[in-house]
Amino acid sequence: MPQEQYVHRSTMQTSEGPQVYKVGIYGWRKRCLYFFVLLLMILILVNLAMTIWILKVMNFTIDGMGNLRITEKGLKLEGDSEFLKPLYAKEIRSRPGNPLYFQSARNVTVNILNEKTKVLSRLVTGPQAVEAHSQKFEVKTLSGKLLFSADDNEVVVGAERLRVLGAEGTVFPKSIETPNVRADPFKELRLESPTRALVMEAPKGIEINAEAGSLKATCRTELRLESKDGEITLNSAKIKLPNLPQGSSSSAGSRQKIYELCVCPNGRLFLSQAGTSSTCQINTSVCL
């Protein structure tokens, strides 16, 4: 209804005089409404500008954001990346021709879990040591040849040559089983037991060979060469026993330097001046 008709009708119905009713928002309410609308427009513009700035700074594109790119084969990260929470992935690899680095302020732990989230194997690289927790640890070449293996029962070294570079050699608190023990060329090989005995056993024989040098066996109390079913052969151009005891000699035979090697019943060796017949029985006092 037009405002003029509304005023005219109100004037005819009332005897006191014409009354006018204004429809709309006027005064301070109208100014507040305009202020809120203007403030809302400013907020929308600021929000839009901030969104565009974030998209520009974070490098948002159709393929991804920042150093993260979404490809057909998965996610691709360029440059250094930091993960604040666990990362679950089927495969992690670097770009072709570039190394892959794992960097941590404390340690790096790699766990292998089963379907029940139970740890089967664990590799921990920390500031003090590198620890591997598993039922068996193996080191192989690219061709699949076993170089090193360790489990609860044994440690296997599959290399063709085992070199020990320590100045004090290698210490074995218990027995060692090997088909061959040798030193590097032009180096000495020493088998030593400072406080206990050194025992060498083999079911089919023991061969000690020094092709370009001498062989020396030294002990504090006794050196025993024993063969239960066979014999002991000393094959050399010269065999010297310099410190054998000598039996008593007669004045007539004191000038000669020919001696007879005698053996006591207990296995002790001694020298006796040779005569026309054996003189070992004369010097049996050496065996006492």
Coordinates of C-alpha atoms in Angstrom, one line a residue:
M1 CA 0.0 0.0 0.0
P2 CA 1.4 3.4 -0.8
Q3 CA 2.4 5.6 2.0
E4 CA 0.0 8.4 0.9
Q5 CA -3.1 6.0 0.9
Y6 CA -2.1 4.7 4.3
V7 CA -1.9 8.2 5.7
H8 CA -5.1 9.2 4.1
R9 CA -7.0 6.2 5.5
S10 CA -5.6 6.7 8.9
T11 CA -6.7 10.4 8.8
M12 CA -10.3 9.5 8.0
Q13 CA -10.6 6.8 10.6
T14 CA -9.3 8.9 13.5
S15 CA -10.9 12.0 14.8
E16 CA -7.9 13.2 16.7
G17 CA -5.8 14.0 13.6
P18 CA -3.6 12.3 11.0
Q19 CA -1.0 9.7 12.1
V20 CA 2.0 8.6 10.0
Y21 CA 3.8 5.2 10.5
K22 CA 7.3 5.0 9.1
V23 CA 8.5 1.6 7.8
G24 CA 12.3 0.8 7.7
I25 CA 15.6 1.3 9.7
Y26 CA 16.5 4.8 10.5
G27 CA 18.9 6.6 12.8
W28 CA 21.7 5.0 14.7
R29 CA 20.5 1.4 13.8
K30 CA 21.0 2.2 10.1
R31 CA 24.5 3.5 10.7
C32 CA 25.4 0.4 12.7
L33 CA 24.1 -1.9 10.0
Y34 CA 26.2 -0.1 7.4
F35 CA 29.3 -0.3 9.7
F36 CA 28.8 -4.1 10.1
V37 CA 28.4 -4.6 6.4
L38 CA 31.5 -2.6 5.7
L39 CA 33.5 -4.5 8.4
L40 CA 32.3 -7.8 7.0
M41 CA 33.5 -6.8 3.5
I42 CA 36.9 -5.8 4.9
L43 CA 37.2 -9.1 6.7
I44 CA 36.3 -11.0 3.5
L45 CA 38.9 -9.1 1.6
V46 CA 41.6 -9.7 4.3
N47 CA 40.7 -13.4 4.4
L48 CA 40.9 -13.6 0.7
A49 CA 44.2 -11.9 0.6
M50 CA 45.6 -14.1 3.4
T51 CA 44.4 -17.2 1.6
I52 CA 46.1 -16.1 -1.6
W53 CA 49.3 -15.3 0.3
I54 CA 49.3 -18.7 2.0
L55 CA 48.7 -20.5 -1.3
K56 CA 51.6 -18.5 -2.8
V57 CA 54.0 -19.1 0.1
M58 CA 53.2 -22.8 0.5
N59 CA 53.5 -23.2 -3.2
F60 CA 50.1 -24.9 -3.7
T61 CA 49.6 -26.3 -7.1
I62 CA 47.4 -28.9 -8.8
D63 CA 50.2 -31.5 -8.3
G64 CA 50.7 -30.8 -4.5
M65 CA 52.1 -28.3 -2.1
G66 CA 55.6 -27.1 -1.3
N67 CA 58.2 -29.9 -1.6
L68 CA 55.4 -32.5 -1.8
R69 CA 54.2 -33.6 -5.2
I70 CA 51.5 -36.2 -6.0
T71 CA 52.5 -38.5 -8.9
E72 CA 51.1 -41.6 -10.3
K73 CA 53.6 -43.8 -8.3
G74 CA 52.9 -42.0 -5.0
L75 CA 54.2 -39.0 -3.2
K76 CA 57.4 -37.2 -4.1
L77 CA 59.4 -35.0 -1.7
E78 CA 62.0 -32.6 -2.9
G79 CA 64.6 -31.3 -0.4
D80 CA 64.7 -31.9 3.3
S81 CA 61.5 -33.0 5.0
E82 CA 60.6 -33.3 8.7
F83 CA 57.9 -35.6 10.1
L84 CA 56.6 -34.8 13.6
K85 CA 54.6 -38.1 13.8
P86 CA 55.1 -41.6 12.6
L87 CA 55.4 -42.2 8.8
Y88 CA 53.7 -45.3 7.3
A89 CA 54.8 -46.2 3.8
K90 CA 55.3 -49.3 1.7
E91 CA 58.5 -48.1 0.2
I92 CA 60.9 -45.1 0.7
R93 CA 63.6 -44.4 -1.8
S94 CA 65.6 -41.5 -3.1
R95 CA 65.7 -40.0 -6.6
P96 CA 67.9 -41.9 -9.1
G97 CA 71.5 -41.0 -8.6
N98 CA 71.0 -39.3 -5.2
P99 CA 71.6 -40.8 -1.7
L100 CA 68.9 -41.2 0.9
Y101 CA 69.6 -39.7 4.4
F102 CA 67.9 -40.4 7.7
Q103 CA 68.8 -37.7 10.3
S104 CA 67.8 -37.6 13.9
A105 CA 68.9 -35.7 17.0
R106 CA 69.0 -38.8 19.1
N107 CA 68.6 -42.1 17.3
V108 CA 67.0 -43.8 14.3
T109 CA 64.9 -46.9 14.9
V110 CA 63.6 -49.3 12.3
N111 CA 61.0 -51.9 13.4
I112 CA 59.6 -54.8 11.6
L113 CA 56.1 -55.7 12.9
N114 CA 53.8 -58.6 12.3
E115 CA 50.0 -58.4 11.8
K116 CA 49.6 -58.2 15.6
T117 CA 51.9 -55.2 15.8
K118 CA 54.5 -57.2 17.6
V119 CA 58.2 -56.3 17.0
L120 CA 60.0 -59.1 15.0
S121 CA 63.2 -57.3 14.2
R122 CA 64.6 -53.9 15.3
L123 CA 67.6 -51.8 14.1
V124 CA 68.6 -49.0 16.4
T125 CA 71.4 -46.5 15.4
G126 CA 72.2 -44.3 18.4
P127 CA 75.1 -42.0 19.5
Q128 CA 76.8 -44.8 21.4
A129 CA 76.3 -47.9 19.3
V130 CA 74.3 -49.6 16.5
E131 CA 72.1 -52.4 17.8
A132 CA 70.3 -55.1 15.8
H133 CA 67.7 -57.2 17.5
S134 CA 66.7 -60.2 15.5
Q135 CA 66.7 -64.0 15.6
K136 CA 69.5 -64.1 13.0
F137 CA 71.9 -61.5 11.5
E138 CA 73.4 -62.0 8.1
V139 CA 75.8 -60.0 5.8
K140 CA 75.9 -61.1 2.2
T141 CA 77.6 -59.9 -1.0
L142 CA 75.7 -58.7 -4.1
S143 CA 76.0 -62.2 -5.5
G144 CA 74.4 -63.8 -2.5
K145 CA 77.6 -65.2 -0.9
L146 CA 77.4 -65.3 2.9
L147 CA 80.1 -63.2 4.6
F148 CA 78.9 -63.1 8.2
S149 CA 76.1 -64.8 10.1
A150 CA 75.2 -64.7 13.8
D151 CA 72.4 -66.3 15.9
D152 CA 71.9 -67.9 19.3
N153 CA 73.9 -71.1 18.4
E154 CA 76.9 -69.9 16.3
V155 CA 78.7 -67.2 14.5
V156 CA 79.8 -68.0 11.0
V157 CA 82.4 -66.0 9.0
G158 CA 82.1 -66.9 5.4
A159 CA 84.9 -64.7 4.0
E160 CA 87.9 -66.4 2.4
R161 CA 90.3 -64.6 4.7
L162 CA 89.7 -63.3 8.3
R163 CA 92.1 -60.5 9.2
V164 CA 92.6 -59.3 12.8
L165 CA 94.3 -55.9 12.9
G166 CA 94.5 -55.5 16.6
A167 CA 98.0 -55.2 18.2
E168 CA 97.1 -57.8 20.8
G169 CA 95.7 -60.3 18.3
T170 CA 92.5 -62.3 18.9
V171 CA 91.4 -63.7 22.3
F172 CA 89.2 -66.9 22.3
P173 CA 88.0 -67.7 25.8
K174 CA 86.9 -71.2 24.6
S175 CA 87.8 -73.4 21.7
I176 CA 88.1 -72.5 18.1
E177 CA 87.5 -74.7 15.1
T178 CA 89.1 -73.9 11.8
P179 CA 90.7 -75.7 8.9
N180 CA 93.6 -73.2 8.4
V181 CA 95.3 -70.6 10.5
R182 CA 98.0 -68.5 8.8
A183 CA 99.5 -65.0 8.9
D184 CA 99.8 -62.4 6.3
P185 CA 102.8 -62.6 3.9
F186 CA 106.1 -61.6 5.7
K187 CA 104.3 -61.6 9.0
E188 CA 104.7 -63.8 12.0
L189 CA 102.0 -66.2 13.3
R190 CA 102.0 -66.6 17.0
L191 CA 99.7 -68.9 19.0
E192 CA 100.0 -68.0 22.6
S193 CA 98.3 -68.9 25.9
P194 CA 99.8 -66.6 28.6
T195 CA 98.2 -68.3 31.7
R196 CA 96.8 -71.6 30.6
A197 CA 97.6 -74.5 28.2
L198 CA 97.5 -74.5 24.4
V199 CA 95.9 -77.7 23.0
M200 CA 95.7 -78.5 19.3
E201 CA 93.6 -81.5 18.3
A202 CA 92.6 -83.0 15.0
P203 CA 91.1 -86.4 14.1
K204 CA 93.3 -86.8 11.0
G205 CA 96.5 -84.9 11.9
I206 CA 98.0 -81.5 12.5
E207 CA 100.4 -79.9 10.0
I208 CA 102.6 -77.1 11.1
N209 CA 104.5 -75.6 8.2
A210 CA 106.8 -72.6 7.9
E211 CA 107.9 -72.3 4.3
A212 CA 110.1 -69.2 4.5
G213 CA 111.1 -69.1 8.2
S214 CA 111.7 -70.9 11.4
L215 CA 109.3 -72.6 13.7
K216 CA 109.6 -72.1 17.5
A217 CA 107.6 -73.7 20.3
T218 CA 108.2 -72.4 23.8
C219 CA 106.6 -73.4 27.1
R220 CA 107.3 -73.0 30.8
T221 CA 107.0 -76.5 32.1
E222 CA 106.5 -79.3 29.6
L223 CA 106.2 -79.7 25.8
R224 CA 104.6 -83.0 24.9
L225 CA 104.3 -84.5 21.4
E226 CA 102.0 -87.5 21.6
S227 CA 100.8 -89.9 18.9
K228 CA 98.5 -92.7 20.1
D229 CA 98.2 -94.9 17.1
G230 CA 101.0 -93.6 14.8
E231 CA 104.4 -92.1 14.9
I232 CA 106.1 -88.8 15.3
T233 CA 108.5 -87.9 12.5
L234 CA 111.2 -85.2 12.7
N235 CA 112.4 -84.7 9.1
S236 CA 115.2 -82.3 8.9
A237 CA 118.8 -82.1 7.8
K238 CA 119.8 -81.1 11.3
I239 CA 118.1 -81.9 14.6
K240 CA 119.7 -80.2 17.6
L241 CA 119.0 -80.9 21.3
P242 CA 121.6 -78.5 22.9
N243 CA 120.6 -78.8 26.6
L244 CA 120.4 -82.5 27.1
P245 CA 122.1 -83.8 30.3
Q246 CA 125.2 -85.9 30.0
G247 CA 126.0 -89.0 31.8
S248 CA 129.2 -89.7 33.7
S249 CA 132.2 -90.3 31.5
S250 CA 135.4 -92.3 32.0
S251 CA 138.8 -90.7 31.9
A252 CA 139.8 -92.8 28.9
G253 CA 136.9 -91.6 26.9
S254 CA 136.9 -88.0 27.9
R255 CA 138.8 -86.9 24.8
Q256 CA 136.2 -88.1 22.3
K257 CA 133.2 -86.0 21.2
I258 CA 131.0 -88.8 20.0
Y259 CA 127.9 -89.4 22.1
E260 CA 125.1 -91.8 22.2
L261 CA 121.5 -90.6 22.6
C262 CA 119.8 -92.6 25.4
V263 CA 116.2 -92.7 26.5
C264 CA 115.1 -93.3 30.0
P265 CA 112.0 -95.5 30.8
N266 CA 110.1 -92.3 31.7
G267 CA 111.0 -90.8 28.3
R268 CA 113.8 -88.5 29.4
L269 CA 116.7 -88.1 26.9
F270 CA 120.3 -87.8 27.9
L271 CA 123.8 -88.1 26.3
S272 CA 126.3 -90.8 27.0
Q273 CA 129.8 -91.0 25.5
A274 CA 129.8 -93.7 22.8
G275 CA 131.8 -96.8 23.2
T276 CA 132.3 -100.1 21.5
S277 CA 128.9 -101.1 22.9
S278 CA 126.0 -99.2 24.3
T279 CA 126.8 -97.1 27.3
C280 CA 123.3 -96.1 28.2
Q281 CA 123.0 -98.7 30.9
I282 CA 126.1 -97.4 32.6
N283 CA 124.5 -93.9 33.0
T284 CA 121.0 -94.9 34.2
S285 CA 121.5 -92.7 37.3
V286 CA 120.5 -89.8 35.1
C287 CA 117.0 -91.2 34.8
L288 CA 116.5 -91.1 38.6

